[in-house]
XYZ file of C-alpha atoms in Angstrom:
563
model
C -255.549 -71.184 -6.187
C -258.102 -73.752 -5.541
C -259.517 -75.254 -8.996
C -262.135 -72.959 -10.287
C -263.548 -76.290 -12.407
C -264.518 -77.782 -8.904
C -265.607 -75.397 -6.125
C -268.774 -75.266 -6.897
C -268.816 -79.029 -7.204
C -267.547 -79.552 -3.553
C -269.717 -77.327 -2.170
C -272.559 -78.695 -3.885
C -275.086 -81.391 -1.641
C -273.463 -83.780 -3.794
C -270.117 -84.008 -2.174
C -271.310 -82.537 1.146
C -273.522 -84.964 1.982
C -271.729 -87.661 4.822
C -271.435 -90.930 3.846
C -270.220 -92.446 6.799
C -273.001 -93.859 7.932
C -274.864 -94.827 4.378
C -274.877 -98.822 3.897
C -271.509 -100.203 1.803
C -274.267 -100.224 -1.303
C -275.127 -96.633 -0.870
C -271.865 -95.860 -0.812
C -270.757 -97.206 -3.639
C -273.527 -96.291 -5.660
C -272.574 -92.585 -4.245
C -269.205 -92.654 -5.568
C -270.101 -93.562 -9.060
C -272.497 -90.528 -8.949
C -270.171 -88.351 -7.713
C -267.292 -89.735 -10.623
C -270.054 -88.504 -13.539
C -270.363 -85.611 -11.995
C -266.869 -84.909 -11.834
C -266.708 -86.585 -15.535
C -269.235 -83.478 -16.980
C -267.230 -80.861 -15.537
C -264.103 -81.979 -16.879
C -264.941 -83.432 -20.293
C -261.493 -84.474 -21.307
C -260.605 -85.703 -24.769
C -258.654 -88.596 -26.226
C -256.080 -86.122 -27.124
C -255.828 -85.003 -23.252
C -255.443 -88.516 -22.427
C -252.669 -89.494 -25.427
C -250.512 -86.321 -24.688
C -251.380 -85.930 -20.936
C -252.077 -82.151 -21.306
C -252.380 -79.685 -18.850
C -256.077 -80.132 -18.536
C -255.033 -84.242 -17.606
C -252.618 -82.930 -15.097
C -255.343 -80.025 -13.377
C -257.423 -83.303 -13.416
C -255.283 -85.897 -11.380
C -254.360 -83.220 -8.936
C -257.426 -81.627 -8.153
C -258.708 -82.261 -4.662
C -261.865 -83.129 -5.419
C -261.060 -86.706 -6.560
C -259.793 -87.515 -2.513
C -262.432 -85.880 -1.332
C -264.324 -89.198 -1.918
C -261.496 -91.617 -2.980
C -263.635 -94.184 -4.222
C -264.615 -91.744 -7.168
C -260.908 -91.113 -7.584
C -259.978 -94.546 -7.968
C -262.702 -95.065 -10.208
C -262.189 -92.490 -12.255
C -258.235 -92.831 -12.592
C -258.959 -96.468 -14.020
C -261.401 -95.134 -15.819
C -259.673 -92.397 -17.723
C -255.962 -93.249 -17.726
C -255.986 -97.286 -17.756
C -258.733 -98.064 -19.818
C -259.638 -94.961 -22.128
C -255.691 -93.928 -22.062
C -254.975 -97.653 -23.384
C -258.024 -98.292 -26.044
C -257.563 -94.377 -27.540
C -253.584 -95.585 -28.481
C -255.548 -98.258 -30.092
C -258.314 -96.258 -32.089
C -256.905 -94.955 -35.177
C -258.124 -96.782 -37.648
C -260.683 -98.529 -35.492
C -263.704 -96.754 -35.452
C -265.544 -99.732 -32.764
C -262.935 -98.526 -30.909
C -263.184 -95.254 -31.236
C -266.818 -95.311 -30.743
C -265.875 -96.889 -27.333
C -263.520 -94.007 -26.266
C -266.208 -91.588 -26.610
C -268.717 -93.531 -24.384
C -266.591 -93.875 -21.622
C -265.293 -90.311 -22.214
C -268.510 -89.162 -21.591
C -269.432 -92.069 -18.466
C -272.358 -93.718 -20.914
C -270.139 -96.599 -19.902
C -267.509 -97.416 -17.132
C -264.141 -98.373 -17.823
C -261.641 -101.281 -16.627
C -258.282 -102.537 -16.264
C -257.707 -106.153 -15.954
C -254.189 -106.744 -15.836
C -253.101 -108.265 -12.301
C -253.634 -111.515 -11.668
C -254.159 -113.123 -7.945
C -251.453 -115.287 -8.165
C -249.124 -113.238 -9.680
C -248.929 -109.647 -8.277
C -246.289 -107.768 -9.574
C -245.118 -110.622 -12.068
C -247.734 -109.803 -14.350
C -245.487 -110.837 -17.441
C -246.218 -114.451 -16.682
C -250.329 -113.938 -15.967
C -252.206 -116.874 -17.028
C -255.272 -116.023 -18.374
C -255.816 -117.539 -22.261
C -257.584 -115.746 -25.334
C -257.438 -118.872 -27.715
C -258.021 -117.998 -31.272
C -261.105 -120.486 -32.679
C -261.607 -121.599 -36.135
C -264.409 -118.915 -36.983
C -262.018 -116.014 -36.245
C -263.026 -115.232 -32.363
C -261.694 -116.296 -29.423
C -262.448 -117.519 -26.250
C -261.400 -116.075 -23.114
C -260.453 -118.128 -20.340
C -259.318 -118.135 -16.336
C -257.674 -121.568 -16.330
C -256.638 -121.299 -12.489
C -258.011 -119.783 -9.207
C -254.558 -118.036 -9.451
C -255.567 -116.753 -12.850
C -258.655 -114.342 -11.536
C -258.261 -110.370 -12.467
C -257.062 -109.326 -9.180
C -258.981 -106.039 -7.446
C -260.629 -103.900 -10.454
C -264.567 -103.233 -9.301
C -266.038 -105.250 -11.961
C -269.535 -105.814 -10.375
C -272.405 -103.695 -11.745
C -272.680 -100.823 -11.020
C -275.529 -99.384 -12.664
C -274.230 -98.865 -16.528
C -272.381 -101.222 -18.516
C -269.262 -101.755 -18.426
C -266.478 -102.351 -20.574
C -262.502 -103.901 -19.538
C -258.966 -104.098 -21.142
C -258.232 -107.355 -20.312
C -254.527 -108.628 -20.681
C -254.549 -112.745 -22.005
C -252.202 -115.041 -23.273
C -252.995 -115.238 -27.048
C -253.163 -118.633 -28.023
C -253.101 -119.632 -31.802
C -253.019 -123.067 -33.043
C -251.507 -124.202 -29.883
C -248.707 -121.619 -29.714
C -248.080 -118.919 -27.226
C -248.044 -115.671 -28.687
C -247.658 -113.339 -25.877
C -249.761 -111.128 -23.660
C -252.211 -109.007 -25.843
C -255.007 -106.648 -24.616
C -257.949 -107.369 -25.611
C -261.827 -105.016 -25.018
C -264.137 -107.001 -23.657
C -267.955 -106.094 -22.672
C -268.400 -107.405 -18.913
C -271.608 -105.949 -17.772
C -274.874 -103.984 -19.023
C -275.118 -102.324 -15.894
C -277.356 -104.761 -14.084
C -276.144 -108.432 -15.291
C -272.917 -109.455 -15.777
C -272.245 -110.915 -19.437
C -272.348 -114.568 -20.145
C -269.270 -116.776 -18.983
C -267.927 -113.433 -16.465
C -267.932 -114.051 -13.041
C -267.074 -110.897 -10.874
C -266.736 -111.689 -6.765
C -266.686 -108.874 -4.655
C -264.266 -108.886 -2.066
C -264.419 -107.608 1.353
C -264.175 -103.983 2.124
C -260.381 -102.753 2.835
C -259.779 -101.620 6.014
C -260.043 -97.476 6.688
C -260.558 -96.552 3.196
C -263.565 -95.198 1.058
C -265.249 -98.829 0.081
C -264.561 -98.971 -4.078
C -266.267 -102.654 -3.901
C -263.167 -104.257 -5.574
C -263.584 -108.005 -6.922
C -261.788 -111.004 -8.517
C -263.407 -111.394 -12.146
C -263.564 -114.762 -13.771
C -263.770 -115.588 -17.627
C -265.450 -119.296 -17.855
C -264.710 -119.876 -21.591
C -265.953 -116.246 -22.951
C -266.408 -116.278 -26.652
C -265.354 -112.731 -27.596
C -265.277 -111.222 -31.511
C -262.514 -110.920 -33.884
C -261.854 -106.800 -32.950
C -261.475 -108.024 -29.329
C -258.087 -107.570 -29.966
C -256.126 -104.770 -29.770
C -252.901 -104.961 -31.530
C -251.812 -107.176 -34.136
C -252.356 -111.119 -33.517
C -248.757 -111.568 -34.703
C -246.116 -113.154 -32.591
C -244.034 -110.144 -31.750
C -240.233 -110.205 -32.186
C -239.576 -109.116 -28.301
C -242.814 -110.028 -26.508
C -241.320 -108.659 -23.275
C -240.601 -105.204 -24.805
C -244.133 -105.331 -26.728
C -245.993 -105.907 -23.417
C -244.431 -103.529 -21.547
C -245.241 -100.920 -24.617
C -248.907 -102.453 -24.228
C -249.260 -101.226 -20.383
C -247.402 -98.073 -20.580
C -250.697 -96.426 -19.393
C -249.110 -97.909 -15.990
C -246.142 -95.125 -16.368
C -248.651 -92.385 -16.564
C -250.443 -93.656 -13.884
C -247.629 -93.668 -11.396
C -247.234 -89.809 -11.886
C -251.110 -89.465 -11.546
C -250.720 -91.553 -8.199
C -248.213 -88.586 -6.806
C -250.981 -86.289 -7.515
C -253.276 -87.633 -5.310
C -251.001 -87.553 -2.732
C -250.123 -84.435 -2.924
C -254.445 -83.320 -2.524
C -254.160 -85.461 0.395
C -251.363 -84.024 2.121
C -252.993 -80.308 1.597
C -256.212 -81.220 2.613
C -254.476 -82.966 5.774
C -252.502 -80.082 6.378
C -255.401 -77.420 6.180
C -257.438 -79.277 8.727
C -254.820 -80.316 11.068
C -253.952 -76.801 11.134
C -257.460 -75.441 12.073
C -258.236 -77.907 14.503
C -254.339 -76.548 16.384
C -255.263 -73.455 15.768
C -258.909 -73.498 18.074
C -258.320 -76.540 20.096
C -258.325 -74.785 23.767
C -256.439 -76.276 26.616
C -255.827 -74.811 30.278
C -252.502 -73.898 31.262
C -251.336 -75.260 34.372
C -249.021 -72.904 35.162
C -251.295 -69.656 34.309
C -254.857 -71.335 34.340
C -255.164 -69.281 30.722
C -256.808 -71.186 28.377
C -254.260 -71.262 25.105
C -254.551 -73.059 21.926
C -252.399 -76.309 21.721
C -250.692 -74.914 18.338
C -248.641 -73.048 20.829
C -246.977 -76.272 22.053
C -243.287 -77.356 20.584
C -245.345 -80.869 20.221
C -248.030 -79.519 18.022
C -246.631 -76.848 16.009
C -242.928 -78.510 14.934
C -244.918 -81.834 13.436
C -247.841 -79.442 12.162
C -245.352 -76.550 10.117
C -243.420 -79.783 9.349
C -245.975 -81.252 7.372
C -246.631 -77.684 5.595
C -243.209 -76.622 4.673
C -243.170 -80.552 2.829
C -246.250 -79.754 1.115
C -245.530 -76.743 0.087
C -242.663 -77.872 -1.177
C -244.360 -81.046 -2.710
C -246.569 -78.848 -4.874
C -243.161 -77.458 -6.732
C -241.601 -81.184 -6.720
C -244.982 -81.779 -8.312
C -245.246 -79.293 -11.317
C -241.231 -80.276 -11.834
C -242.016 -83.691 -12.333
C -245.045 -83.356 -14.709
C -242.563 -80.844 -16.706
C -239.566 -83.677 -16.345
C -241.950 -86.417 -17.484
C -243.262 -84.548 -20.701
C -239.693 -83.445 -21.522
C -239.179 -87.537 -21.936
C -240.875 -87.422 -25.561
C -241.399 -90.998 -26.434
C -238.120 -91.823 -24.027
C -240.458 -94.857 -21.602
C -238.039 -95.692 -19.098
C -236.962 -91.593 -18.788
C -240.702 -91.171 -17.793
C -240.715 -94.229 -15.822
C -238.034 -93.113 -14.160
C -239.587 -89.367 -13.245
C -242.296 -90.742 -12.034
C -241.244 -93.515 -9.726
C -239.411 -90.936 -8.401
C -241.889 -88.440 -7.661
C -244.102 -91.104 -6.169
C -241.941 -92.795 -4.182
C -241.100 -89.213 -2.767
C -244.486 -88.095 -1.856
C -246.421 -90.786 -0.972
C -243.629 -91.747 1.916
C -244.451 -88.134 2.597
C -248.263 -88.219 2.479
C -247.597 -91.467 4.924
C -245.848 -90.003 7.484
C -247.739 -86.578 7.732
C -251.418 -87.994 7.524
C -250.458 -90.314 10.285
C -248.766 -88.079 12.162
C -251.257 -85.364 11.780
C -253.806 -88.094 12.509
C -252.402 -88.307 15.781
C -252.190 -84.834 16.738
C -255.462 -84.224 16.831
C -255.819 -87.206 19.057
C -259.346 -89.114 19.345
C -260.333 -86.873 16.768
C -258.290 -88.474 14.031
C -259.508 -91.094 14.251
C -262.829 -90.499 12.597
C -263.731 -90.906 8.887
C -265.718 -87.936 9.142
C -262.520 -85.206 10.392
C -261.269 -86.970 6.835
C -257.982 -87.401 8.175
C -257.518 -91.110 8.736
C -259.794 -91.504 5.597
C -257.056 -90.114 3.384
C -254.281 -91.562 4.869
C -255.897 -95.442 3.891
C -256.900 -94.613 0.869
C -253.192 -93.348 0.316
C -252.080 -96.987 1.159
C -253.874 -98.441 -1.507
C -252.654 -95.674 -4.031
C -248.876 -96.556 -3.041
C -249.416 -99.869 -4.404
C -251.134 -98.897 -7.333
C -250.035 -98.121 -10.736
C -246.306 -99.161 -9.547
C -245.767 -100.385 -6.264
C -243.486 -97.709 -4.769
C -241.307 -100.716 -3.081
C -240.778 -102.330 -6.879
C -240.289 -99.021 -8.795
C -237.719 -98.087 -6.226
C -236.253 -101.387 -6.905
C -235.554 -101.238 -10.323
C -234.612 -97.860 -10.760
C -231.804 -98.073 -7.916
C -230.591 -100.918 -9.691
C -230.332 -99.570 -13.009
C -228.751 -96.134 -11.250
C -226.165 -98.468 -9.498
C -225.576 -100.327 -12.545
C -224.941 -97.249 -14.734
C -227.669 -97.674 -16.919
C -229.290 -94.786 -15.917
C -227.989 -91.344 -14.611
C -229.464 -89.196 -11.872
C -231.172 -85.918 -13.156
C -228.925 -82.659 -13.023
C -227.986 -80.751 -9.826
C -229.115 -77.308 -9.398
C -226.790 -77.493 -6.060
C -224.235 -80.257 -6.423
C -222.470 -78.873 -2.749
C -226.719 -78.832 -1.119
C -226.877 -80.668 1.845
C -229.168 -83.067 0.319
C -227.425 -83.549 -2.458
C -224.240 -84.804 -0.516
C -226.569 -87.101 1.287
C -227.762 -88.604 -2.161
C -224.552 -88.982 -3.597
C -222.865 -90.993 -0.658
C -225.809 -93.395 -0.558
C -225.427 -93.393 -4.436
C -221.639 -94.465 -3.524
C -221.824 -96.758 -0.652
C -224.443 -99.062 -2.655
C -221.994 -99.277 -6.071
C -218.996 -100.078 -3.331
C -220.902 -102.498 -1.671
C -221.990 -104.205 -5.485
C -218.633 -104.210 -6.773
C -217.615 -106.866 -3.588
C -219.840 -109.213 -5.116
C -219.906 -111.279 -8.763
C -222.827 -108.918 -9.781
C -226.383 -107.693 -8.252
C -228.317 -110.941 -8.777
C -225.721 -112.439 -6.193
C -228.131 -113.930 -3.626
C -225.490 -112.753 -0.997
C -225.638 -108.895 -1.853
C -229.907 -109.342 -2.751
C -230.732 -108.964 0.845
C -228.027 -106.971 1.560
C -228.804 -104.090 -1.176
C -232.369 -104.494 -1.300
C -233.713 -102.883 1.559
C -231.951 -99.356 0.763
C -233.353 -99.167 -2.874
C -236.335 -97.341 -1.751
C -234.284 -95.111 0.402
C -232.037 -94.078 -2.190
C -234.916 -93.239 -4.924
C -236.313 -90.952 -1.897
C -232.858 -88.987 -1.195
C -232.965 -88.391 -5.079
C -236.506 -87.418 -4.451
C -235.653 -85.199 -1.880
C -233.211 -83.204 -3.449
C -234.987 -82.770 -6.411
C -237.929 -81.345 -4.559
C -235.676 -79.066 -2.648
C -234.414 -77.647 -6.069
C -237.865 -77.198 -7.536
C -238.644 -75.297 -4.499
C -235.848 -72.736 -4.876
C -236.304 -72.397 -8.937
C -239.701 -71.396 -7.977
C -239.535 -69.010 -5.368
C -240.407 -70.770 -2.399
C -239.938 -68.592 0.937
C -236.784 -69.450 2.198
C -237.653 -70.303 5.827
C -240.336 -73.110 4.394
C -237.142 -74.345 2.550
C -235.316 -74.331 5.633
C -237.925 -76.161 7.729
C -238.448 -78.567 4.841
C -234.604 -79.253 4.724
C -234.249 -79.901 8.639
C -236.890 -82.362 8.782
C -235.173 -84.495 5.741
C -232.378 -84.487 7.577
C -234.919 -86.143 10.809
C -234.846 -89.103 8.324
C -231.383 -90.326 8.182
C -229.894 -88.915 11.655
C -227.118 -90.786 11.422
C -226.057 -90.289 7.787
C -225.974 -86.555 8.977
C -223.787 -87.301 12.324
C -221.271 -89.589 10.468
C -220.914 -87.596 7.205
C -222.006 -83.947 8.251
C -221.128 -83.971 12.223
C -223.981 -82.628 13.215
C -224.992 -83.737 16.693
C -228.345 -85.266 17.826
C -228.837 -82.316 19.472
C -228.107 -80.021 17.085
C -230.439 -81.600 14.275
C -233.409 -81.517 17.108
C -232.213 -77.644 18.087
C -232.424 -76.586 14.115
C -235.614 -78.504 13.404
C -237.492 -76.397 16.802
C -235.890 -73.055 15.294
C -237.368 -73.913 11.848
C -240.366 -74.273 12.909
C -240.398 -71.600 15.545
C -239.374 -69.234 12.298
C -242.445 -70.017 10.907
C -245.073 -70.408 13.729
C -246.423 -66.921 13.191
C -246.763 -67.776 9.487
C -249.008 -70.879 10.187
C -252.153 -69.231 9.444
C -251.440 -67.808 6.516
C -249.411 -70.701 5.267
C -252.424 -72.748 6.081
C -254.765 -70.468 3.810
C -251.664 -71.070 0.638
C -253.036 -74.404 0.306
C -256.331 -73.432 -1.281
C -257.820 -76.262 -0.009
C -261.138 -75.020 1.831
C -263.729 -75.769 -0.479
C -263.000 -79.393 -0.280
C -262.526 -79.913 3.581
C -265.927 -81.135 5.082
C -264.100 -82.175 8.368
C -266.426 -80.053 10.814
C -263.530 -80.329 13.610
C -261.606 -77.182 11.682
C -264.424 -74.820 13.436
C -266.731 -74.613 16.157
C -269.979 -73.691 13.824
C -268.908 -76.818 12.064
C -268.598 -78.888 14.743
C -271.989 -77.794 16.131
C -274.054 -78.024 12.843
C -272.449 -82.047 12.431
C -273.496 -82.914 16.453
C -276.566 -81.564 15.729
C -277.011 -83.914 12.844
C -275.704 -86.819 14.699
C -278.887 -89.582 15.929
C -279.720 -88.898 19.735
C -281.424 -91.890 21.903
C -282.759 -90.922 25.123
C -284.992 -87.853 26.112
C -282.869 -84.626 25.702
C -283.725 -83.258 29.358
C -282.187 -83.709 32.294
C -282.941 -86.418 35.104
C -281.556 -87.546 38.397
C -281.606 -91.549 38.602
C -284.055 -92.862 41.301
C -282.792 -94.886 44.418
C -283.685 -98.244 42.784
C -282.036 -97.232 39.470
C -279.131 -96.068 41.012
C -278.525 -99.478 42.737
C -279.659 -101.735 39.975
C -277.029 -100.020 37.644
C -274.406 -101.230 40.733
């Protein structure tokens, strides 16, 4: 059912109103009025945050939050990186506390300043100092270019704004690790003395979010600053990693905006097949182009994966809770699931994209909108490339064991298992995985493999809850479009045969499409007027017109001067 905290919202002139053409400032400034709003109606607590409760769950997958994406972003930071982080902190701490509550309730923004422009990834070996000074404080520094907070929207935006900035803490000239630290950078209007915040260009495609690279130029920053103790910890590695565990929680929050994106992709796509009118050659009857193999197998495609998504999804949130306090279980749950769906959301929103041809290319049809902003959420919060990384590695190692079957003899799960055991063949040839040899040898299928776990696992959370059968099927056939080969070699099924079972799946469910279209709930937060004519009409007739609107016939001399 679509999210009775939110229709209302969606339909209101607040998220209706087209931003397409509003200046990048308008824009912005729209997005952070549209994140409040979506703040009030939520109101979650610390405790929502700490335990990730249902209500944080119904939160990160509600489609509201990629119906503008900027306000998503925003608000993801917002909530799970910054409030998530500081409440773990606030026991005991009432400053801190006190600084929960105002960004719980959007009397002040919240950021995450963790990556570092030089470093990416490598954020264990950032470079940005807190050095502690005689009085007690300490002064926060960027040292290098390198060193600049790398892409959280730290310019003001209206009210203040607070960050949890990672730093080397630096006492008496010794290196005590990476430590969070809660530092005021704005009041809304000016940025606080010593922080420098440079906005960088706008990223290609996606709703503008007006990220920056933020400088501290010797920042002289209280005592409670820091969060944490200011002793050297025994494992500094293993503390740090404890420190941005908010990171873990985000990569399963990631999956759930994918999975808005794929259902809102899949409503409209669907529409727009469903009354797009062509002529028939043959007959000269006008028919709608979901009737064509070309349209309807990539359109009940991307259904029967969403659909099936949607189960992977509530299976993973259940899988990551059942973790407890287990880090790398829930690490591991959640790289999964994301890796899974966003290669999903990928390949449908583009391919959906292009099946409704010049039309999907627009912002406005939402569309290509969605599928950028689902380029910047694959790198966020755990690159899925990384994640997939070390996970396989661990798996291949034997440090880590893939979750249960539910149908060891599944096609998918045979197809899982012999990647599982081609990779550990192909490592045991070697002195061990860091060989340089085997790197770029094993490298390139670690993503791969994480997604045939992914796949199966999505496949049995489909059948333990009830999916129809012939979504399952369709879902199934168009796995199997991923690794023809695999299924030739290992399965001997033919080219042909894979293309033949794909057309019947899909053929199964054509009549369905309507009402499998409707099953995504998605409506209220569609504003892409291509999904009906009234739509369509109402948004041309909005649309800026130059020229008189009545019709003329070119004189002689106009006519030849246009030659």
């Amino acid at each position: 059912m679509p999210n009775p905290k939110t229709v209302a919202l969606a339909q209101s002139p607040l998220f209706q109103r087209r931003s397409e053409s509003l200046a990048w400032d308008e824009r912005i400034k729209l997005s952070y009025e549209r994140a409040k709003a979506i703040v009030q109606v939520y109101n979650l607590t610390a405790e929502d945050l700490l335990t990730l409760s249902p209500t944080y769950w119904e939160f990160h997958t509600d489609p509201i939050l990629v119906m503008d994406g900027a306000a998503g972003t925003l608000l993801t930071i917002h909530y799970n990186l910054c409030a998530g982080t500081l409440a773990a902190f606030s026991p005991g701490r009432p400053d801190v506390l006190r600084t929960v509550q105002d960004i719980l309730a959007f009397r002040t923004s919240g950021q995450y300043c963790l990556t570092e422009l030089g470093h990416g990834l490598d954020v264990f070996h950032l470079e940005t100092t807190a050095t502690l000074l005689p009085d007690g404080n300490f002064e926060l520094n960027t040292p290098t270019e390198s060193a600049a907070k790398y892409m959280p929207p730290t310019t003001p935006c209206g009210i203040p704004c607070v960050a949890v900035v990672f730093a080397r803490l630096v006492v008496e000239g010794e290196d005590r690790g990476v430590k969070p630290f809660l530092v005021p950078l704005h009041d809304g209007a000016h940025m606080y003395e010593g922080v420098v915040s440079k906005p960088l260009s706008p990223r290609g495609g996606s709703r503008p979010v007006k990220h920056a690279l933020t400088y501290f130029h010797h920042v002289q920053i209280g005592r409670n600053a820091l969060l944490g103790e200011i002793a050297k910890a025994g494992n500094c590695r293993a503390a740090f990693f404890q420190d941005i565990k908010r990171v873990i929680s985000g990569t399963l929050s990631m999956g759930g905006f994918a999975l808005s994106t794929m259902r809102i992709g899949c409503y409209i796509a669907g529409r727009y097949s469903m009354r797009r009118m062509v002529t028939d050659t043959t007959t000269g009857v006008q028919r709608p182009i979901i009737t064509f193999s070309t349209q309807s197998i990539p359109v009940l495609t991307a259904v029967s994966q969403t659909l099936v998504m949607e189960a992977f999804a509530r299976d993973s949130y259940a899988r990551f809770n059942r973790s407890i306090n287990d880090l790398t279980q829930k690490h591991f749950a959640a790289a999964i699931f994301k890796s899974t769906i966003v290669k999903h959301a990928h390949i449908t929103l583009s391919t959906l994209g292009d099946r409704c041809g010049a039309q999907g290319l627009f912002e406005v049809n939402q569309i290509s909108v969605l599928h950028a902003d689902m380029r910047g959420a694959a790198i966020a919060e755990g690159d899925i490339l990384a994640i997939s990384i070390r996970f396989a590695i661990e798996l291949l190692l034997g440090r880590l064991a893939v979750p249960d079957y539910l149908k060891p003899d599944g096609i998918l799960a045979k197809h899982e298992k012999s990647l599982l055991a081609h990779l550990r063949s192909l490592m045991a040839q070697y002195s061990g995985h860091r060989d340089p040899r085997l790197e770029s040898i094993l490298l390139p299928h670690c993503q791969p493999l994480v997604e045939a776990i992914g796949h199966r696992l999505a496949y049995e959370a489909a059948v333990k809850q009830g999916v129809d059968d012939r979504v399952l099927y369709l879902y199934v056939t168009s796995i199997v479009e991923m690794d023809p080969a695999w299924y030739v070699e290992n399965e001997g099924m033919s080219q042909w045969s894979q293309q033949t079972q794909l057309h019947d799946a899909a053929a199964a469910l054509r009549p369905e499409l309507e009402t499998l279209v409707d099953q995504l709930d998605v409506e209220s937060y569609v504003t892409a007027p291509i999904i009906c004519e009234e739509d369509w009409n109402a948004y041309v007739s909005s649309l800026e017109a130059f020229g008189d609107s009545q019709a003329c016939t070119p004189t002689r001399n106009e006519v030849n001067c246009s030659r």
